[in-house]
DNA sequence: TGGGTATCTGAATAGTGTTCAGATTATGGG
DNA sequence: CCCATAATCTGAACACTATTCAGATACCCA
């Protein structure tokens, strides 16, 4: 199945027995394999082999294969919320225009992440990583970012107070759902910008 | 891992060599296993064993394990759109109230399906089944049902013409996303009804 | 320097998807 | 009715997987 041999870890190609910090190297190797082969079809042995270590070595850092995947999921949630912070931070200003751009950019970043790395997105939201308390925490951070963005929209008079109440929920779920439906080939890619148009319009109105 | 032995296929417990129609029996066994163990962790051998057949027999009906899963996905898409038809058909009348109830019921049925069988939902939308042309077809059928429902809402003056344009996209993606986020434990279950409230409100307004 | 400990290996077990030669049964034509 | 042919299923094999554990290795601190 594996047509081309991948090179070992870049940080420590052939160190003496003890590998600097395996845990990180394993996660890095795993994320690359998942990206290519999907969250199912991840092989523990392949991860170990790519790092240049015995399969058994993995079990000193993760009790399970599923635990490795869960840890990977946590890492991806953090990475994703960092991308959001960068994206929204890149648009400055207190004008209504800036607030609207920020709103759209939050959604776009979410979708771009999903669309550029579908297999990682599937890992995060496909029931692979058992979220106990960690993942929820990171998700709430992204949620707060969206919440703050909607506050700006309300302050600048772009959205109504009524829709402010439901804006978070609708925006988040719609962007999440669109990401899934598009990467699974059920919705066309162009649908996403259209969705953003619709969402912005919906946020404007909504009063009885 | 398997604590309790499951009984053989009900239709033909121990027929003579040739099993009436395997393909259906295999799919039925597979859907039960996926429901319990998740779309990953599905074992071809376990499917064969539950039907009471050799593992090799599967390959006369499906070239692959992934093909079996894809076929299962197709079946689930059909089943889901049938549930939608039943749900929306149960609410009759041309009043605005009936139209609103239908709108909510479409979303609820979608979510109820996801929430009651999370592993089947994950199979459908988690990148397991490679949709070529089939899955899209069934999805479009469900899409048309929602579309017709929105037409009723427009005709009875519940929603504005502007939001009619984006209503399908927003509603579908939001319900899809909420289903995912809730079954993965990221959003609380109560959020769904709140989302429906918000969606209904959003459909009402939206005009500039 | 030596002892203790964290780290990693090698081999073994049980289970997986997949292939293929051959056994078994159904089916249709004489 | 019987036989040849085709469809269906089995058994064993291969390469691969996760997981366990006794033991080898290298680091670190006393």
PDB file of N, CA, C and O (backbone and C1' of nucleotides) in Angstrom, chain A residues 16-18 42-45 56 59 64-65, chain D residues 16-21 23-27:
ATOM      1  N   UNK A  16      20.804   8.436  19.594  1.00  0.00           N
ATOM      2  CA  UNK A  16      21.209   7.239  20.309  1.00  0.00           C
ATOM      3  C   UNK A  16      20.092   6.709  21.199  1.00  0.00           C
ATOM      4  O   UNK A  16      19.947   7.139  22.340  1.00  0.00           O
ATOM      5  N   UNK A  17      19.370   5.784  20.659  1.00  0.00           N
ATOM      6  CA  UNK A  17      18.390   5.053  21.456  1.00  0.00           C
ATOM      7  C   UNK A  17      17.300   5.959  22.018  1.00  0.00           C
ATOM      8  O   UNK A  17      16.146   5.828  21.621  1.00  0.00           O
ATOM      9  N   UNK A  18      17.656   6.879  22.883  1.00  0.00           N
ATOM     10  CA  UNK A  18      16.636   7.742  23.478  1.00  0.00           C
ATOM     11  C   UNK A  18      16.300   8.894  22.545  1.00  0.00           C
ATOM     12  O   UNK A  18      17.147   9.696  22.202  1.00  0.00           O
ATOM     13  N   UNK A  42      -5.497   4.721  10.068  1.00  0.00           N
ATOM     14  CA  UNK A  42      -4.249   5.111  10.724  1.00  0.00           C
ATOM     15  C   UNK A  42      -3.645   3.888  11.377  1.00  0.00           C
ATOM     16  O   UNK A  42      -4.310   3.155  12.100  1.00  0.00           O
ATOM     17  N   UNK A  43      -2.361   3.668  11.101  1.00  0.00           N
ATOM     18  CA  UNK A  43      -1.679   2.498  11.635  1.00  0.00           C
ATOM     19  C   UNK A  43      -0.657   2.920  12.683  1.00  0.00           C
ATOM     20  O   UNK A  43       0.230   3.730  12.410  1.00  0.00           O
ATOM     21  N   UNK A  44      -0.802   2.346  13.870  1.00  0.00           N
ATOM     22  CA  UNK A  44       0.163   2.613  14.940  1.00  0.00           C
ATOM     23  C   UNK A  44       1.580   2.293  14.503  1.00  0.00           C
ATOM     24  O   UNK A  44       2.515   3.052  14.738  1.00  0.00           O
ATOM     25  N   UNK A  45       1.722   1.181  13.848  1.00  0.00           N
ATOM     26  CA  UNK A  45       3.047   0.735  13.413  1.00  0.00           C
ATOM     27  C   UNK A  45       3.642   1.704  12.403  1.00  0.00           C
ATOM     28  O   UNK A  45       4.849   1.971  12.419  1.00  0.00           O
ATOM     29  N   UNK A  56       6.200  -0.819  20.087  1.00  0.00           N
ATOM     30  CA  UNK A  56       5.928  -0.890  21.529  1.00  0.00           C
ATOM     31  C   UNK A  56       6.213   0.422  22.224  1.00  0.00           C
ATOM     32  O   UNK A  56       5.623   0.723  23.264  1.00  0.00           O
ATOM     33  N   UNK A  59       3.520   2.843  23.444  1.00  0.00           N
ATOM     34  CA  UNK A  59       2.695   2.561  24.624  1.00  0.00           C
ATOM     35  C   UNK A  59       3.255   3.146  25.912  1.00  0.00           C
ATOM     36  O   UNK A  59       2.645   3.011  26.965  1.00  0.00           O
ATOM     37  N   UNK A  64      -3.245   3.625  24.429  1.00  0.00           N
ATOM     38  CA  UNK A  64      -4.093   3.083  23.372  1.00  0.00           C
ATOM     39  C   UNK A  64      -3.751   3.699  22.032  1.00  0.00           C
ATOM     40  O   UNK A  64      -3.119   4.751  21.982  1.00  0.00           O
ATOM     41  N   UNK A  65      -4.216   3.122  20.974  1.00  0.00           N
ATOM     42  CA  UNK A  65      -4.180   3.811  19.691  1.00  0.00           C
ATOM     43  C   UNK A  65      -5.226   4.930  19.705  1.00  0.00           C
ATOM     44  O   UNK A  65      -4.981   6.033  19.224  1.00  0.00           O
TER      45      UNK A  65
ATOM     46  P    DC D  16       3.181  -6.479   4.446  1.00  0.00           P
ATOM     47  O5'  DC D  16       2.253  -5.846   5.576  1.00  0.00           O
ATOM     48  C5'  DC D  16       0.955  -5.362   5.226  1.00  0.00           C
ATOM     49  C4'  DC D  16       0.042  -5.411   6.430  1.00  0.00           C
ATOM     50  C3'  DC D  16       0.566  -4.695   7.672  1.00  0.00           C
ATOM     51  O3'  DC D  16       0.042  -3.374   7.733  1.00  0.00           O
ATOM     52  C1'  DC D  16      -0.683  -6.699   8.160  1.00  0.00           C
ATOM     53  P    DT D  17       0.515  -2.367   8.940  1.00  0.00           P
ATOM     54  O5'  DT D  17      -0.474  -2.679  10.155  1.00  0.00           O
ATOM     55  C5'  DT D  17      -1.867  -2.380  10.041  1.00  0.00           C
ATOM     56  C4'  DT D  17      -2.606  -2.938  11.239  1.00  0.00           C
ATOM     57  C3'  DT D  17      -2.056  -2.511  12.575  1.00  0.00           C
ATOM     58  O3'  DT D  17      -2.584  -1.263  12.930  1.00  0.00           O
ATOM     59  C1'  DT D  17      -2.665  -4.841  12.570  1.00  0.00           C
ATOM     60  P    DA D  18      -2.023  -0.522  14.229  1.00  0.00           P
ATOM     61  O5'  DA D  18      -2.636  -1.318  15.471  1.00  0.00           O
ATOM     62  C5'  DA D  18      -4.020  -1.212  15.763  1.00  0.00           C
ATOM     63  C4'  DA D  18      -4.356  -2.047  16.991  1.00  0.00           C
ATOM     64  C3'  DA D  18      -3.800  -1.487  18.293  1.00  0.00           C
ATOM     65  O3'  DA D  18      -4.785  -1.603  19.317  1.00  0.00           O
ATOM     66  C1'  DA D  18      -2.964  -3.683  17.949  1.00  0.00           C
ATOM     67  P    DT D  19      -4.519  -0.886  20.713  1.00  0.00           P
ATOM     68  O5'  DT D  19      -3.777  -2.021  21.539  1.00  0.00           O
ATOM     69  C5'  DT D  19      -4.431  -3.295  21.711  1.00  0.00           C
ATOM     70  C4'  DT D  19      -3.501  -4.256  22.406  1.00  0.00           C
ATOM     71  C3'  DT D  19      -2.725  -3.685  23.602  1.00  0.00           C
ATOM     72  O3'  DT D  19      -3.154  -4.360  24.781  1.00  0.00           O
ATOM     73  C1'  DT D  19      -1.352  -5.047  22.227  1.00  0.00           C
ATOM     74  P    DT D  20      -2.563  -3.920  26.227  1.00  0.00           P
ATOM     75  O5'  DT D  20      -1.477  -5.054  26.516  1.00  0.00           O
ATOM     76  C5'  DT D  20      -1.865  -6.417  26.441  1.00  0.00           C
ATOM     77  C4'  DT D  20      -0.665  -7.327  26.650  1.00  0.00           C
ATOM     78  C3'  DT D  20       0.211  -6.966  27.864  1.00  0.00           C
ATOM     79  O3'  DT D  20       0.313  -8.103  28.701  1.00  0.00           O
ATOM     80  C1'  DT D  20       1.545  -7.277  25.916  1.00  0.00           C
ATOM     81  P    DC D  21       0.798  -7.964  30.228  1.00  0.00           P
ATOM     82  O5'  DC D  21       2.327  -8.443  30.141  1.00  0.00           O
ATOM     83  C5'  DC D  21       2.643  -9.622  29.388  1.00  0.00           C
ATOM     84  C4'  DC D  21       4.139  -9.776  29.243  1.00  0.00           C
ATOM     85  C3'  DC D  21       4.963  -9.190  30.405  1.00  0.00           C
ATOM     86  O3'  DC D  21       6.037 -10.060  30.698  1.00  0.00           O
ATOM     87  C1'  DC D  21       5.698  -8.289  28.383  1.00  0.00           C
ATOM     88  P    DG D  23      13.100 -12.346  31.409  1.00  0.00           P
ATOM     89  O5'  DG D  23      13.961 -11.242  30.638  1.00  0.00           O
ATOM     90  C5'  DG D  23      14.369 -11.501  29.302  1.00  0.00           C
ATOM     91  C4'  DG D  23      14.849 -10.219  28.656  1.00  0.00           C
ATOM     92  C3'  DG D  23      16.138  -9.602  29.257  1.00  0.00           C
ATOM     93  O3'  DG D  23      17.053  -9.387  28.215  1.00  0.00           O
ATOM     94  C1'  DG D  23      14.494  -7.974  28.939  1.00  0.00           C
ATOM     95  P    DA D  24      18.629  -9.424  28.606  1.00  0.00           P
ATOM     96  O5'  DA D  24      19.264  -8.293  27.680  1.00  0.00           O
ATOM     97  C5'  DA D  24      18.929  -8.276  26.294  1.00  0.00           C
ATOM     98  C4'  DA D  24      18.813  -6.836  25.821  1.00  0.00           C
ATOM     99  C3'  DA D  24      20.055  -5.972  26.091  1.00  0.00           C
ATOM    100  O3'  DA D  24      20.446  -5.355  24.881  1.00  0.00           O
ATOM    101  C1'  DA D  24      18.096  -4.888  26.852  1.00  0.00           C
ATOM    102  P    DT D  25      21.871  -4.622  24.809  1.00  0.00           P
ATOM    103  O5'  DT D  25      21.556  -3.090  25.078  1.00  0.00           O
ATOM    104  C5'  DT D  25      20.734  -2.376  24.156  1.00  0.00           C
ATOM    105  C4'  DT D  25      20.381  -1.019  24.745  1.00  0.00           C
ATOM    106  C3'  DT D  25      21.583  -0.149  25.161  1.00  0.00           C
ATOM    107  O3'  DT D  25      21.680   0.894  24.234  1.00  0.00           O
ATOM    108  C1'  DT D  25      19.777  -0.049  26.722  1.00  0.00           C
ATOM    109  P    DA D  26      23.008   1.800  24.129  1.00  0.00           P
ATOM    110  O5'  DA D  26      22.586   3.060  25.020  1.00  0.00           O
ATOM    111  C5'  DA D  26      21.494   3.839  24.598  1.00  0.00           C
ATOM    112  C4'  DA D  26      20.997   4.696  25.750  1.00  0.00           C
ATOM    113  C3'  DA D  26      22.017   5.696  26.299  1.00  0.00           C
ATOM    114  O3'  DA D  26      21.398   6.960  26.365  1.00  0.00           O
ATOM    115  C1'  DA D  26      21.037   4.474  28.043  1.00  0.00           C
ATOM    116  P    DC D  27      22.303   8.290  26.199  1.00  0.00           P
ATOM    117  O5'  DC D  27      21.863   9.178  27.452  1.00  0.00           O
ATOM    118  C5'  DC D  27      20.494   9.550  27.576  1.00  0.00           C
ATOM    119  C4'  DC D  27      20.070   9.416  29.014  1.00  0.00           C
ATOM    120  C3'  DC D  27      20.674  10.431  29.979  1.00  0.00           C
ATOM    121  O3'  DC D  27      19.683  11.390  30.305  1.00  0.00           O
ATOM    122  C1'  DC D  27      20.437   8.267  30.941  1.00  0.00           C
TER     123       DC D  27
END
